[in-house]
Amino acid sequence: MAIDYDKLMNRKFERLEHTYTEKDTILYALGVGMGIDPLDEDCLKFVYEDGLKALPSMANVLAYPGFWAKEPDTGIDWVKILHAGQEMIMHKPLPVSGTVEATTKVNEIIDKGEGRGALILSERTVRDVATGDDLCTLIITTLARGDGGFGGPSVTSPKPDPIPEREPDEVCDLPTLPMSALIYRLCGDYNPLHASPEVAKAAGFKAPILHGLCTFGVATHAILKTVCDYDPARLHRLRLRFSSPVYPGETIRTEIWRESDQVAFRCRVIERDVVVINNGYAEAG
């Protein structure tokens, strides 16, 4: 079954409602590495209920539609898909608890050609049910490696955000824990690739890998720490491309270039000197 462009572009997604508590907010922050140093008071505000704040990247797990590409009506060869990129646009700081709602929609499907796959751009805006306010908009880029040449319209692929050629202005090294993936999966992504050594080896990895969105959370932490002085209200937008997996326990170095309130960044694993996030871009006031 191949992708039907019109059908997928007009696919109706269920409106999802998601209630979360302060405990969920703390669990998310622990999952992306906040609190590794329990004496760091800047991080403590994200993992301790006294004056608790929500990490902006927690937006990615709110009203999450699940692995919808696996549904038969999509026509997607879901076994061959990869999470290629993620963008987070913050309209307001996230409440530390509450009820939110969101509906996913497909924005565009880009046919890269036979053997080259297709890019699927989907979006959801998360709203606070109590106030009706939009909290954030999330744009996901999925590479459907097995679906190129389906006959879609000719659309230019989005250009990656450039990384300056000069040395970074700042770097931020953040460790992950060996059990990071086991904690993060409790936020809702139970893919066994992140927990089962057997499944990971069958997929070609030496061990379970960290969730891509967990790595996104570590990058957000780095930008929040280095650029925003740990103030979530100052982070307005963040987007990036995933380039390689992380193994739990590795240290992620975020290289940062500042241009006024615009920031370019990329992340590499120190232990293997591998770039795991590339073409990062953030707006912070």
PDB file of C-alpha atoms in Angstrom:
ATOM      1  CA  MET A   1       0.000   0.000   0.000  1.00  0.00           C
ATOM      2  CA  ALA A   2       1.451   3.350  -1.063  1.00  0.00           C
ATOM      3  CA  ILE A   3       0.878   6.835   0.279  1.00  0.00           C
ATOM      4  CA  ASP A   4      -2.228   8.513  -1.120  1.00  0.00           C
ATOM      5  CA  TYR A   5      -1.287  12.205  -0.988  1.00  0.00           C
ATOM      6  CA  ASP A   6      -4.802  13.672  -0.825  1.00  0.00           C
ATOM      7  CA  LYS A   7      -6.032  11.077   1.651  1.00  0.00           C
ATOM      8  CA  LEU A   8      -3.103  11.553   4.041  1.00  0.00           C
ATOM      9  CA  MET A   9      -3.190  15.350   3.770  1.00  0.00           C
ATOM     10  CA  ASN A  10      -6.880  15.296   4.740  1.00  0.00           C
ATOM     11  CA  ARG A  11      -6.635  12.565   7.365  1.00  0.00           C
ATOM     12  CA  LYS A  12      -8.731  13.323  10.448  1.00  0.00           C
ATOM     13  CA  PHE A  13      -7.036  12.865  13.811  1.00  0.00           C
ATOM     14  CA  GLU A  14      -8.847  12.446  17.090  1.00  0.00           C
ATOM     15  CA  ARG A  15      -8.819  15.390  19.478  1.00  0.00           C
ATOM     16  CA  LEU A  16      -6.796  14.276  22.489  1.00  0.00           C
ATOM     17  CA  GLU A  17      -7.175  15.529  26.040  1.00  0.00           C
ATOM     18  CA  HIS A  18      -4.330  15.034  28.503  1.00  0.00           C
ATOM     19  CA  THR A  19      -4.379  15.712  32.240  1.00  0.00           C
ATOM     20  CA  TYR A  20      -1.017  15.845  33.990  1.00  0.00           C
ATOM     21  CA  THR A  21       0.139  16.560  37.525  1.00  0.00           C
ATOM     22  CA  GLU A  22       3.160  18.103  39.233  1.00  0.00           C
ATOM     23  CA  LYS A  23       4.472  14.554  39.648  1.00  0.00           C
ATOM     24  CA  ASP A  24       4.409  14.090  35.844  1.00  0.00           C
ATOM     25  CA  THR A  25       6.268  17.389  35.382  1.00  0.00           C
ATOM     26  CA  ILE A  26       8.957  16.280  37.836  1.00  0.00           C
ATOM     27  CA  LEU A  27       9.210  12.832  36.221  1.00  0.00           C
ATOM     28  CA  TYR A  28       9.749  14.386  32.797  1.00  0.00           C
ATOM     29  CA  ALA A  29      12.532  16.631  34.104  1.00  0.00           C
ATOM     30  CA  LEU A  30      14.233  13.684  35.806  1.00  0.00           C
ATOM     31  CA  GLY A  31      13.970  11.732  32.543  1.00  0.00           C
ATOM     32  CA  VAL A  32      15.960  14.335  30.601  1.00  0.00           C
ATOM     33  CA  GLY A  33      18.620  14.635  33.312  1.00  0.00           C
ATOM     34  CA  MET A  34      17.534  17.425  35.616  1.00  0.00           C
ATOM     35  CA  GLY A  35      18.559  16.664  39.192  1.00  0.00           C
ATOM     36  CA  ILE A  36      21.684  14.635  38.397  1.00  0.00           C
ATOM     37  CA  ASP A  37      23.359  17.074  40.769  1.00  0.00           C
ATOM     38  CA  PRO A  38      20.772  17.325  43.578  1.00  0.00           C
ATOM     39  CA  LEU A  39      22.575  20.369  45.027  1.00  0.00           C
ATOM     40  CA  ASP A  40      22.216  22.425  41.836  1.00  0.00           C
ATOM     41  CA  GLU A  41      19.471  24.851  42.831  1.00  0.00           C
ATOM     42  CA  ASP A  42      18.893  26.008  39.236  1.00  0.00           C
ATOM     43  CA  CYS A  43      17.916  22.461  38.268  1.00  0.00           C
ATOM     44  CA  LEU A  44      16.123  21.781  41.540  1.00  0.00           C
ATOM     45  CA  LYS A  45      13.322  24.168  40.577  1.00  0.00           C
ATOM     46  CA  PHE A  46      12.312  21.658  37.835  1.00  0.00           C
ATOM     47  CA  VAL A  47      12.313  18.549  40.060  1.00  0.00           C
ATOM     48  CA  TYR A  48      11.096  19.847  43.437  1.00  0.00           C
ATOM     49  CA  GLU A  49       7.539  20.924  44.138  1.00  0.00           C
ATOM     50  CA  ASP A  50       8.505  24.076  46.084  1.00  0.00           C
ATOM     51  CA  GLY A  51       8.433  26.731  43.328  1.00  0.00           C
ATOM     52  CA  LEU A  52       8.217  24.086  40.598  1.00  0.00           C
ATOM     53  CA  LYS A  53       8.654  25.090  36.934  1.00  0.00           C
ATOM     54  CA  ALA A  54       7.972  23.032  33.796  1.00  0.00           C
ATOM     55  CA  LEU A  55      10.697  22.454  31.213  1.00  0.00           C
ATOM     56  CA  PRO A  56       9.509  23.835  27.838  1.00  0.00           C
ATOM     57  CA  SER A  57      10.444  20.580  26.056  1.00  0.00           C
ATOM     58  CA  MET A  58       7.835  18.716  28.105  1.00  0.00           C
ATOM     59  CA  ALA A  59       5.457  20.091  25.470  1.00  0.00           C
ATOM     60  CA  ASN A  60       6.544  17.197  23.243  1.00  0.00           C
ATOM     61  CA  VAL A  61       4.856  14.586  25.444  1.00  0.00           C
ATOM     62  CA  LEU A  62       1.580  16.466  26.005  1.00  0.00           C
ATOM     63  CA  ALA A  63      -1.490  15.208  24.097  1.00  0.00           C
ATOM     64  CA  TYR A  64       0.886  13.007  22.106  1.00  0.00           C
ATOM     65  CA  PRO A  65      -0.989  11.173  19.303  1.00  0.00           C
ATOM     66  CA  GLY A  66       1.102   8.010  19.513  1.00  0.00           C
ATOM     67  CA  PHE A  67       2.581   6.044  16.626  1.00  0.00           C
ATOM     68  CA  TRP A  68      -0.159   6.986  14.158  1.00  0.00           C
ATOM     69  CA  ALA A  69       2.033   6.222  11.098  1.00  0.00           C
ATOM     70  CA  LYS A  70       1.520   2.527  11.872  1.00  0.00           C
ATOM     71  CA  GLU A  71      -2.227   2.740  11.203  1.00  0.00           C
ATOM     72  CA  PRO A  72      -3.163   0.911   7.957  1.00  0.00           C
ATOM     73  CA  ASP A  73      -5.109   3.851   6.488  1.00  0.00           C
ATOM     74  CA  THR A  74      -1.951   6.026   6.261  1.00  0.00           C
ATOM     75  CA  GLY A  75      -0.308   3.893   3.552  1.00  0.00           C
ATOM     76  CA  ILE A  76       3.083   4.552   5.202  1.00  0.00           C
ATOM     77  CA  ASP A  77       5.736   1.828   5.300  1.00  0.00           C
ATOM     78  CA  TRP A  78       6.062   2.455   9.034  1.00  0.00           C
ATOM     79  CA  VAL A  79       8.889  -0.051   9.586  1.00  0.00           C
ATOM     80  CA  LYS A  80      11.215   2.241   7.609  1.00  0.00           C
ATOM     81  CA  ILE A  81      10.344   5.609   9.123  1.00  0.00           C
ATOM     82  CA  LEU A  82      12.758   7.798  11.075  1.00  0.00           C
ATOM     83  CA  HIS A  83      12.132  10.811  13.281  1.00  0.00           C
ATOM     84  CA  ALA A  84      14.178  13.336  11.305  1.00  0.00           C
ATOM     85  CA  GLY A  85      13.437  16.672  12.938  1.00  0.00           C
ATOM     86  CA  GLN A  86      11.436  18.502  15.581  1.00  0.00           C
ATOM     87  CA  GLU A  87      10.368  22.113  16.117  1.00  0.00           C
ATOM     88  CA  MET A  88       8.835  23.578  19.265  1.00  0.00           C
ATOM     89  CA  ILE A  89       7.203  27.024  19.241  1.00  0.00           C
ATOM     90  CA  MET A  90       6.299  28.255  22.716  1.00  0.00           C
ATOM     91  CA  HIS A  91       3.346  30.640  22.992  1.00  0.00           C
ATOM     92  CA  LYS A  92       3.264  30.635  26.803  1.00  0.00           C
ATOM     93  CA  PRO A  93       5.210  28.872  29.562  1.00  0.00           C
ATOM     94  CA  LEU A  94       3.748  25.458  30.365  1.00  0.00           C
ATOM     95  CA  PRO A  95       1.699  25.163  33.564  1.00  0.00           C
ATOM     96  CA  VAL A  96       3.204  22.668  36.013  1.00  0.00           C
ATOM     97  CA  SER A  97      -0.109  20.780  36.047  1.00  0.00           C
ATOM     98  CA  GLY A  98      -3.424  20.948  34.260  1.00  0.00           C
ATOM     99  CA  THR A  99      -5.446  19.600  31.363  1.00  0.00           C
ATOM    100  CA  VAL A 100      -4.483  20.259  27.751  1.00  0.00           C
ATOM    101  CA  GLU A 101      -5.898  19.265  24.380  1.00  0.00           C
ATOM    102  CA  ALA A 102      -4.494  18.976  20.868  1.00  0.00           C
ATOM    103  CA  THR A 103      -5.320  17.693  17.411  1.00  0.00           C
ATOM    104  CA  THR A 104      -2.638  16.536  14.981  1.00  0.00           C
ATOM    105  CA  LYS A 105      -2.721  17.445  11.288  1.00  0.00           C
ATOM    106  CA  VAL A 106      -0.479  16.702   8.309  1.00  0.00           C
ATOM    107  CA  ASN A 107       0.944  19.926   6.857  1.00  0.00           C
ATOM    108  CA  GLU A 108       2.856  18.584   3.868  1.00  0.00           C
ATOM    109  CA  ILE A 109       4.199  15.413   2.254  1.00  0.00           C
ATOM    110  CA  ILE A 110       7.334  15.873   0.160  1.00  0.00           C
ATOM    111  CA  ASP A 111       8.135  13.152  -2.367  1.00  0.00           C
ATOM    112  CA  LYS A 112      11.932  13.009  -2.584  1.00  0.00           C
ATOM    113  CA  GLY A 113      11.800  10.404  -5.348  1.00  0.00           C
ATOM    114  CA  GLU A 114      12.079   6.649  -5.833  1.00  0.00           C
ATOM    115  CA  GLY A 115      14.603   5.201  -3.407  1.00  0.00           C
ATOM    116  CA  ARG A 116      15.021   8.513  -1.565  1.00  0.00           C
ATOM    117  CA  GLY A 117      11.937   8.422   0.625  1.00  0.00           C
ATOM    118  CA  ALA A 118       9.355  11.030   1.538  1.00  0.00           C
ATOM    119  CA  LEU A 119       9.212  13.734   4.196  1.00  0.00           C
ATOM    120  CA  ILE A 120       6.011  13.999   6.214  1.00  0.00           C
ATOM    121  CA  LEU A 121       5.512  17.248   8.147  1.00  0.00           C
ATOM    122  CA  SER A 122       2.870  17.047  10.867  1.00  0.00           C
ATOM    123  CA  GLU A 123       1.798  19.559  13.489  1.00  0.00           C
ATOM    124  CA  ARG A 124      -0.177  19.858  16.678  1.00  0.00           C
ATOM    125  CA  THR A 125      -0.993  22.886  18.828  1.00  0.00           C
ATOM    126  CA  VAL A 126      -1.373  22.190  22.531  1.00  0.00           C
ATOM    127  CA  ARG A 127      -4.025  24.266  24.296  1.00  0.00           C
ATOM    128  CA  ASP A 128      -4.827  24.833  27.973  1.00  0.00           C
ATOM    129  CA  VAL A 129      -8.389  23.569  28.453  1.00  0.00           C
ATOM    130  CA  ALA A 130      -9.033  25.800  31.484  1.00  0.00           C
ATOM    131  CA  THR A 131      -8.081  29.074  29.780  1.00  0.00           C
ATOM    132  CA  GLY A 132      -8.354  28.244  26.078  1.00  0.00           C
ATOM    133  CA  ASP A 133      -4.846  29.635  25.556  1.00  0.00           C
ATOM    134  CA  ASP A 134      -2.483  28.085  23.014  1.00  0.00           C
ATOM    135  CA  LEU A 135       0.615  26.926  24.888  1.00  0.00           C
ATOM    136  CA  CYS A 136       2.831  25.603  22.117  1.00  0.00           C
ATOM    137  CA  THR A 137       2.932  24.361  18.533  1.00  0.00           C
ATOM    138  CA  LEU A 138       4.954  21.258  17.689  1.00  0.00           C
ATOM    139  CA  ILE A 139       6.106  20.448  14.148  1.00  0.00           C
ATOM    140  CA  ILE A 140       7.460  16.964  13.482  1.00  0.00           C
ATOM    141  CA  THR A 141       9.460  15.935  10.409  1.00  0.00           C
ATOM    142  CA  THR A 142       9.307  12.218   9.638  1.00  0.00           C
ATOM    143  CA  LEU A 143      11.462  10.571   6.987  1.00  0.00           C
ATOM    144  CA  ALA A 144       9.484   7.738   5.389  1.00  0.00           C
ATOM    145  CA  ARG A 145      12.414   5.919   3.798  1.00  0.00           C
ATOM    146  CA  GLY A 146      10.264   3.366   1.988  1.00  0.00           C
ATOM    147  CA  ASP A 147       7.732   5.741   0.437  1.00  0.00           C
ATOM    148  CA  GLY A 148       9.583   7.807  -2.159  1.00  0.00           C
ATOM    149  CA  GLY A 149       8.169   7.946  -5.667  1.00  0.00           C
ATOM    150  CA  PHE A 150       4.502   7.830  -4.651  1.00  0.00           C
ATOM    151  CA  GLY A 151       3.651  10.576  -7.141  1.00  0.00           C
ATOM    152  CA  GLY A 152       3.227  13.533  -4.836  1.00  0.00           C
ATOM    153  CA  PRO A 153       3.551  17.154  -5.957  1.00  0.00           C
ATOM    154  CA  SER A 154       6.986  18.649  -6.438  1.00  0.00           C
ATOM    155  CA  VAL A 155       7.730  20.611  -3.265  1.00  0.00           C
ATOM    156  CA  THR A 156      11.131  21.855  -2.161  1.00  0.00           C
ATOM    157  CA  SER A 157      12.396  20.289   1.063  1.00  0.00           C
ATOM    158  CA  PRO A 158      12.924  22.720   3.959  1.00  0.00           C
ATOM    159  CA  LYS A 159      16.493  23.980   4.113  1.00  0.00           C
ATOM    160  CA  PRO A 160      18.418  23.107   7.271  1.00  0.00           C
ATOM    161  CA  ASP A 161      19.403  25.933   9.586  1.00  0.00           C
ATOM    162  CA  PRO A 162      23.099  26.731   9.037  1.00  0.00           C
ATOM    163  CA  ILE A 163      25.830  26.115  11.590  1.00  0.00           C
ATOM    164  CA  PRO A 164      28.538  28.828  11.647  1.00  0.00           C
ATOM    165  CA  GLU A 165      32.005  27.769  10.532  1.00  0.00           C
ATOM    166  CA  ARG A 166      33.737  29.546  13.416  1.00  0.00           C
ATOM    167  CA  GLU A 167      34.394  28.020  16.820  1.00  0.00           C
ATOM    168  CA  PRO A 168      31.325  27.996  19.104  1.00  0.00           C
ATOM    169  CA  ASP A 169      30.836  30.919  21.454  1.00  0.00           C
ATOM    170  CA  GLU A 170      29.980  28.571  24.317  1.00  0.00           C
ATOM    171  CA  VAL A 171      29.696  24.875  25.059  1.00  0.00           C
ATOM    172  CA  CYS A 172      27.522  23.103  27.621  1.00  0.00           C
ATOM    173  CA  ASP A 173      28.293  19.536  28.703  1.00  0.00           C
ATOM    174  CA  LEU A 174      25.415  17.585  30.246  1.00  0.00           C
ATOM    175  CA  PRO A 175      25.661  13.933  31.324  1.00  0.00           C
ATOM    176  CA  THR A 176      22.947  11.346  30.866  1.00  0.00           C
ATOM    177  CA  LEU A 177      22.450   8.450  33.260  1.00  0.00           C
ATOM    178  CA  PRO A 178      22.693   4.752  32.328  1.00  0.00           C
ATOM    179  CA  MET A 179      19.012   4.452  33.262  1.00  0.00           C
ATOM    180  CA  SER A 180      17.890   7.656  31.492  1.00  0.00           C
ATOM    181  CA  ALA A 181      15.866   5.826  28.812  1.00  0.00           C
ATOM    182  CA  LEU A 182      14.148   3.678  31.454  1.00  0.00           C
ATOM    183  CA  ILE A 183      13.041   6.830  33.265  1.00  0.00           C
ATOM    184  CA  TYR A 184      12.087   8.824  30.164  1.00  0.00           C
ATOM    185  CA  ARG A 185       9.894   6.049  28.740  1.00  0.00           C
ATOM    186  CA  LEU A 186       7.550   6.537  31.707  1.00  0.00           C
ATOM    187  CA  CYS A 187       6.541   9.838  30.068  1.00  0.00           C
ATOM    188  CA  GLY A 188       4.652   7.781  27.457  1.00  0.00           C
ATOM    189  CA  ASP A 189       7.015   6.325  24.822  1.00  0.00           C
ATOM    190  CA  TYR A 190       7.232   2.602  25.596  1.00  0.00           C
ATOM    191  CA  ASN A 191       9.074   1.535  22.438  1.00  0.00           C
ATOM    192  CA  PRO A 192      11.116  -1.524  23.555  1.00  0.00           C
ATOM    193  CA  LEU A 193      14.062  -0.239  21.502  1.00  0.00           C
ATOM    194  CA  HIS A 194      14.783   1.981  24.486  1.00  0.00           C
ATOM    195  CA  ALA A 195      14.572  -0.721  27.149  1.00  0.00           C
ATOM    196  CA  SER A 196      15.185  -4.234  25.781  1.00  0.00           C
ATOM    197  CA  PRO A 197      18.790  -5.228  24.945  1.00  0.00           C
ATOM    198  CA  GLU A 198      17.410  -8.008  22.743  1.00  0.00           C
ATOM    199  CA  VAL A 199      15.236  -5.666  20.687  1.00  0.00           C
ATOM    200  CA  ALA A 200      18.049  -3.119  20.414  1.00  0.00           C
ATOM    201  CA  LYS A 201      20.517  -5.710  19.127  1.00  0.00           C
ATOM    202  CA  ALA A 202      17.973  -6.961  16.583  1.00  0.00           C
ATOM    203  CA  ALA A 203      17.703  -3.367  15.345  1.00  0.00           C
ATOM    204  CA  GLY A 204      21.476  -3.123  14.935  1.00  0.00           C
ATOM    205  CA  PHE A 205      22.443  -1.317  18.136  1.00  0.00           C
ATOM    206  CA  LYS A 206      24.849  -2.546  20.798  1.00  0.00           C
ATOM    207  CA  ALA A 207      22.381  -1.583  23.559  1.00  0.00           C
ATOM    208  CA  PRO A 208      19.053   0.251  24.020  1.00  0.00           C
ATOM    209  CA  ILE A 209      19.295   3.825  22.753  1.00  0.00           C
ATOM    210  CA  LEU A 210      17.984   7.064  24.200  1.00  0.00           C
ATOM    211  CA  HIS A 211      14.708   8.425  22.838  1.00  0.00           C
ATOM    212  CA  GLY A 212      15.274  11.173  20.278  1.00  0.00           C
ATOM    213  CA  LEU A 213      12.922  13.448  22.194  1.00  0.00           C
ATOM    214  CA  CYS A 214      14.898  12.789  25.362  1.00  0.00           C
ATOM    215  CA  THR A 215      17.994  14.071  23.543  1.00  0.00           C
ATOM    216  CA  PHE A 216      15.814  17.030  22.456  1.00  0.00           C
ATOM    217  CA  GLY A 217      15.124  17.633  26.159  1.00  0.00           C
ATOM    218  CA  VAL A 218      18.845  17.611  26.983  1.00  0.00           C
ATOM    219  CA  ALA A 219      19.473  20.159  24.196  1.00  0.00           C
ATOM    220  CA  THR A 220      16.650  22.309  25.579  1.00  0.00           C
ATOM    221  CA  HIS A 221      18.258  22.121  29.019  1.00  0.00           C
ATOM    222  CA  ALA A 222      21.556  23.299  27.522  1.00  0.00           C
ATOM    223  CA  ILE A 223      19.934  26.299  25.806  1.00  0.00           C
ATOM    224  CA  LEU A 224      17.876  27.104  28.895  1.00  0.00           C
ATOM    225  CA  LYS A 225      21.006  27.019  31.062  1.00  0.00           C
ATOM    226  CA  THR A 226      23.398  28.832  28.745  1.00  0.00           C
ATOM    227  CA  VAL A 227      21.144  31.382  27.041  1.00  0.00           C
ATOM    228  CA  CYS A 228      18.042  31.807  29.225  1.00  0.00           C
ATOM    229  CA  ASP A 229      19.432  31.698  32.779  1.00  0.00           C
ATOM    230  CA  TYR A 230      17.000  28.816  33.467  1.00  0.00           C
ATOM    231  CA  ASP A 231      13.937  30.994  32.782  1.00  0.00           C
ATOM    232  CA  PRO A 232      11.435  28.983  30.647  1.00  0.00           C
ATOM    233  CA  ALA A 233       9.586  32.170  29.647  1.00  0.00           C
ATOM    234  CA  ARG A 234      12.655  33.330  27.686  1.00  0.00           C
ATOM    235  CA  LEU A 235      12.711  30.356  25.302  1.00  0.00           C
ATOM    236  CA  HIS A 236      10.384  31.039  22.366  1.00  0.00           C
ATOM    237  CA  ARG A 237      11.359  28.581  19.642  1.00  0.00           C
ATOM    238  CA  LEU A 238      13.673  25.625  19.187  1.00  0.00           C
ATOM    239  CA  ARG A 239      14.134  23.351  16.184  1.00  0.00           C
ATOM    240  CA  LEU A 240      16.694  20.754  15.215  1.00  0.00           C
ATOM    241  CA  ARG A 241      17.535  17.725  13.134  1.00  0.00           C
ATOM    242  CA  PHE A 242      18.372  14.338  14.579  1.00  0.00           C
ATOM    243  CA  SER A 243      21.550  12.876  13.106  1.00  0.00           C
ATOM    244  CA  SER A 244      22.636   9.931  15.300  1.00  0.00           C
ATOM    245  CA  PRO A 245      21.411   8.036  18.374  1.00  0.00           C
ATOM    246  CA  VAL A 246      22.690   8.470  21.931  1.00  0.00           C
ATOM    247  CA  TYR A 247      23.399   5.625  24.347  1.00  0.00           C
ATOM    248  CA  PRO A 248      22.240   6.252  27.926  1.00  0.00           C
ATOM    249  CA  GLY A 249      25.174   7.197  30.129  1.00  0.00           C
ATOM    250  CA  GLU A 250      26.927   9.259  27.462  1.00  0.00           C
ATOM    251  CA  THR A 251      27.724  12.961  27.835  1.00  0.00           C
ATOM    252  CA  ILE A 252      26.090  15.383  25.403  1.00  0.00           C
ATOM    253  CA  ARG A 253      28.043  18.513  24.524  1.00  0.00           C
ATOM    254  CA  THR A 254      25.948  21.348  23.076  1.00  0.00           C
ATOM    255  CA  GLU A 255      27.963  23.786  20.960  1.00  0.00           C
ATOM    256  CA  ILE A 256      26.310  27.214  20.861  1.00  0.00           C
ATOM    257  CA  TRP A 257      26.674  30.229  18.555  1.00  0.00           C
ATOM    258  CA  ARG A 258      24.890  33.450  19.560  1.00  0.00           C
ATOM    259  CA  GLU A 259      23.509  36.095  17.205  1.00  0.00           C
ATOM    260  CA  SER A 260      21.519  38.507  19.398  1.00  0.00           C
ATOM    261  CA  ASP A 261      18.327  36.661  20.393  1.00  0.00           C
ATOM    262  CA  GLN A 262      18.935  33.956  17.772  1.00  0.00           C
ATOM    263  CA  VAL A 263      21.038  30.914  18.543  1.00  0.00           C
ATOM    264  CA  ALA A 264      22.582  28.211  16.373  1.00  0.00           C
ATOM    265  CA  PHE A 265      23.591  24.959  18.032  1.00  0.00           C
ATOM    266  CA  ARG A 266      24.481  21.316  17.569  1.00  0.00           C
ATOM    267  CA  CYS A 267      25.053  18.448  19.978  1.00  0.00           C
ATOM    268  CA  ARG A 268      27.722  15.775  19.992  1.00  0.00           C
ATOM    269  CA  VAL A 269      28.458  12.811  22.230  1.00  0.00           C
ATOM    270  CA  ILE A 270      31.839  13.439  23.817  1.00  0.00           C
ATOM    271  CA  GLU A 271      32.747   9.778  24.326  1.00  0.00           C
ATOM    272  CA  ARG A 272      32.392   8.891  20.619  1.00  0.00           C
ATOM    273  CA  ASP A 273      32.817  12.364  19.077  1.00  0.00           C
ATOM    274  CA  VAL A 274      29.605  11.866  17.086  1.00  0.00           C
ATOM    275  CA  VAL A 275      27.168  14.662  16.182  1.00  0.00           C
ATOM    276  CA  VAL A 276      23.744  13.509  17.413  1.00  0.00           C
ATOM    277  CA  ILE A 277      21.774  16.718  16.802  1.00  0.00           C
ATOM    278  CA  ASN A 278      22.584  19.071  13.946  1.00  0.00           C
ATOM    279  CA  ASN A 279      21.286  22.311  12.416  1.00  0.00           C
ATOM    280  CA  GLY A 280      19.832  23.480  15.703  1.00  0.00           C
ATOM    281  CA  TYR A 281      18.156  26.891  15.923  1.00  0.00           C
ATOM    282  CA  ALA A 282      16.627  28.665  18.914  1.00  0.00           C
ATOM    283  CA  GLU A 283      15.021  32.025  19.647  1.00  0.00           C
ATOM    284  CA  ALA A 284      15.404  33.252  23.208  1.00  0.00           C
ATOM    285  CA  GLY A 285      14.662  36.644  24.684  1.00  0.00           C
TER     286      GLY A 285
END
